[in-house]
């Protein structure tokens, strides 16, 4: 069973040729003979101009000799729009039966189908104004002459504007039940047109909110190529830019639709979600072509229900299954639904569409004599049993507007009749007399009283129901409310959805995705592409110590300094506190080395004490040797201050003990080198050298040098002492506890002073390296100072280039290396002679060596 009749016709004045294309061969000739216009009797008559036919051209094949005509003209009955007539009849009957509204006055109407051209539309208006549309007069009313009141026009704004141009000449009131249009609200051009539909004040915001809810950031737009399309495009662009939704393409529907306009369908596959905005008339051709192309893998978001489903009747699938439709929120009219169930052609014989419906869908026959419908129909013949894609029992927005328009006219007439009570007596049964233009005054009063809308429904931000079209299998045609949108609700509560109720388009088992670029998951951020929309981007990982725990973030969040980001860059974790501890392998190794070297130094001290009276000990100044060995022990042990959890005391002791201990050691080396030089110089004539030798002046070098270092350390500790420092960036995921030097200048002054002493000791030792002596240690002193100097000069760049525990370990290693150099290069040769070459450590060997040297000379 099909919902539409396709009739190819050549449109000529007063002539039409009909060719059925789908029905069975038993269609009666009366089907085509029945006129398309009819009259419903009443004292006051409303002119109803409704589109029950749809006119379109497939290929626009020009007629051979008639200008502005085409051979491939098609006429399509759209019985869904028959609900308009039912709403009109229902409202009129309610008013006529109401004794408190227009008593003793009945309303009627003249119905004209809106023709295909402006010429024929205006011709119907002229027929109505001249009274040629009245075919019958009901005997139940004593009416002398019918009064024309208003014209009820729609659904297209162009139809209302065309009719309004003519009626404007007579100030004839006109009510438009189609979608609100700003052009018709221009009272300078159309002062007598009143729009029943509310203004779509928040429709664009509702549609964009739906996009945001489902994360549809890449959508297409199909809009009519007129002022309404331009306006909604501007509103959608503004709301989309604010909400971060991008437009994949914008396609404007041409005024004259051509289904073979292939360029229109280019780039349609770029997105899964397409917004279609427009009224029924402007979208008819588009809807039909979408049905032909069977575009199933698309989510259509619309402001009007698709009325064209004829081509899909041959398939189980439907292009519009799963569509989401925004409609104004209305209260359900159960009375109107109940009324539709009682309608039949025998109850309303003047209605020319009811016999056609009964003949097509309930197998009723026409009489061959007078084309009257016979009573041989199916027993269950009723409009409510028809499938919803043929005649929907759900009240449409246009039907609701028609209902309100009739009541607006009735209330205006009622107010006008009350003013005429004293002027016009009705005891003679005369009908109410008035001029149509007089009704404008009362319509305007209702207009102002009902908040700028005759129906009292135009609000600052209207409420919308969101419907889901269930049309699988084809013909189901269920519109299920799955949510709503209210522009008056608080931010974040405007959209309400029941996602579990939504049936998506064929091809989608879950919520469809419609994005230009894949979402950037946690741990990544978006990087916009130059020259592309903001929805087209690349994903790049968050930087170090930054995270993103949401999708599609523009900027990553930086973790607090006390936290660090995990490998996935989606969580911040608390950093653990670390330091160079004894449990650490590096700390344990350095501590063991320090203790071993200290033990070795103690062993050397023991050896020297045991062999203190040997020539080698006496020749190398035993007191200075003991002082140097003890100082080296302190130097080695002071490295332990750098290992373990630091505190304020250890931080101060680290630098002071280090500086003073090494100062004593280097001063001792310097004193040793000077002693050697003085000892040899004392053999030459001169009181000064003898005095220096006898007064033991070199021994004063140690306290003097140490005093200078203590002064430097004192200034350092007084001005900017070392303190505990937390380094959050030295090692990933850790907070390093270490001692900050406090004053970098003071630290480098201390270190520089040590290098100065080392350089001085090296110079003196180098100058005395060739002095004749059996146990001359000048070469070993100079070499040890050279190594010491190299260690600490190398230490500075390496120290500043490392981080974390390695930096602390580097300082410890330098202390151990320089201490080991002093111990090894100065005392290792002596220990070797004492322990392994004892024959050299005797007075006899020294005498033999001296005698041989004299014999040579």
Short mmCIF file of N, CA and C in Angstrom, two decimals, residues 68 120 281 309 311 355 412 438 449 538 546 579-580 590 600 618 652 685 720 798 840:
data_model
loop_
_atom_site.label_atom_id
_atom_site.label_comp_id
_atom_site.label_asym_id
_atom_site.label_seq_id
_atom_site.Cartn_x
_atom_site.Cartn_y
_atom_site.Cartn_z
N UNK A 68 7.79 28.63 -20.11
CA UNK A 68 7.74 28.46 -18.65
C UNK A 68 7.00 27.20 -18.23
N UNK A 120 -1.81 30.65 -10.62
CA UNK A 120 -2.95 29.82 -10.26
C UNK A 120 -3.32 29.99 -8.79
N UNK A 281 7.81 22.87 2.23
CA UNK A 281 7.79 23.12 0.79
C UNK A 281 9.21 23.22 0.22
N UNK A 309 8.43 9.78 1.32
CA UNK A 309 8.99 8.45 1.56
C UNK A 309 8.58 7.49 0.46
N UNK A 311 9.72 6.70 -2.65
CA UNK A 311 10.67 5.84 -3.32
C UNK A 311 11.20 4.76 -2.39
N UNK A 355 -13.49 10.60 0.16
CA UNK A 355 -13.82 9.52 -0.78
C UNK A 355 -12.58 8.95 -1.48
N UNK A 412 -11.92 37.06 17.88
CA UNK A 412 -11.98 38.41 17.30
C UNK A 412 -13.40 38.73 16.84
N UNK A 438 -12.21 45.27 9.24
CA UNK A 438 -12.51 45.63 10.62
C UNK A 438 -11.95 44.60 11.63
N UNK A 449 -2.21 41.06 23.47
CA UNK A 449 -2.60 40.47 24.74
C UNK A 449 -1.95 39.11 24.97
N UNK A 538 46.05 17.75 14.71
CA UNK A 538 46.90 16.60 15.02
C UNK A 538 46.99 16.45 16.53
N UNK A 546 53.58 17.23 32.37
CA UNK A 546 52.25 17.74 32.04
C UNK A 546 51.34 16.56 31.74
N UNK A 579 67.83 11.04 48.32
CA UNK A 579 69.12 11.69 48.57
C UNK A 579 70.18 10.60 48.43
N UNK A 580 71.42 11.01 48.42
CA UNK A 580 72.52 10.05 48.30
C UNK A 580 72.67 9.33 49.63
N UNK A 590 80.73 4.68 47.47
CA UNK A 590 81.59 5.80 47.87
C UNK A 590 81.95 5.72 49.35
N UNK A 600 93.44 2.53 55.09
CA UNK A 600 94.78 2.47 54.49
C UNK A 600 95.67 3.59 55.02
N UNK A 618 113.40 10.28 59.07
CA UNK A 618 114.06 11.48 59.55
C UNK A 618 114.36 12.45 58.43
N UNK A 652 76.35 22.59 56.86
CA UNK A 652 77.41 23.54 57.25
C UNK A 652 78.74 22.81 57.41
N UNK A 685 126.32 30.32 52.43
CA UNK A 685 126.46 31.42 53.40
C UNK A 685 125.24 32.31 53.41
N UNK A 720 75.90 33.93 53.89
CA UNK A 720 74.95 33.06 53.16
C UNK A 720 75.35 31.62 53.37
N UNK A 798 82.22 19.54 35.27
CA UNK A 798 81.44 18.30 35.42
C UNK A 798 80.37 18.46 36.48
N UNK A 840 117.63 -0.20 51.61
CA UNK A 840 117.84 1.20 51.24
C UNK A 840 117.57 2.13 52.41
#
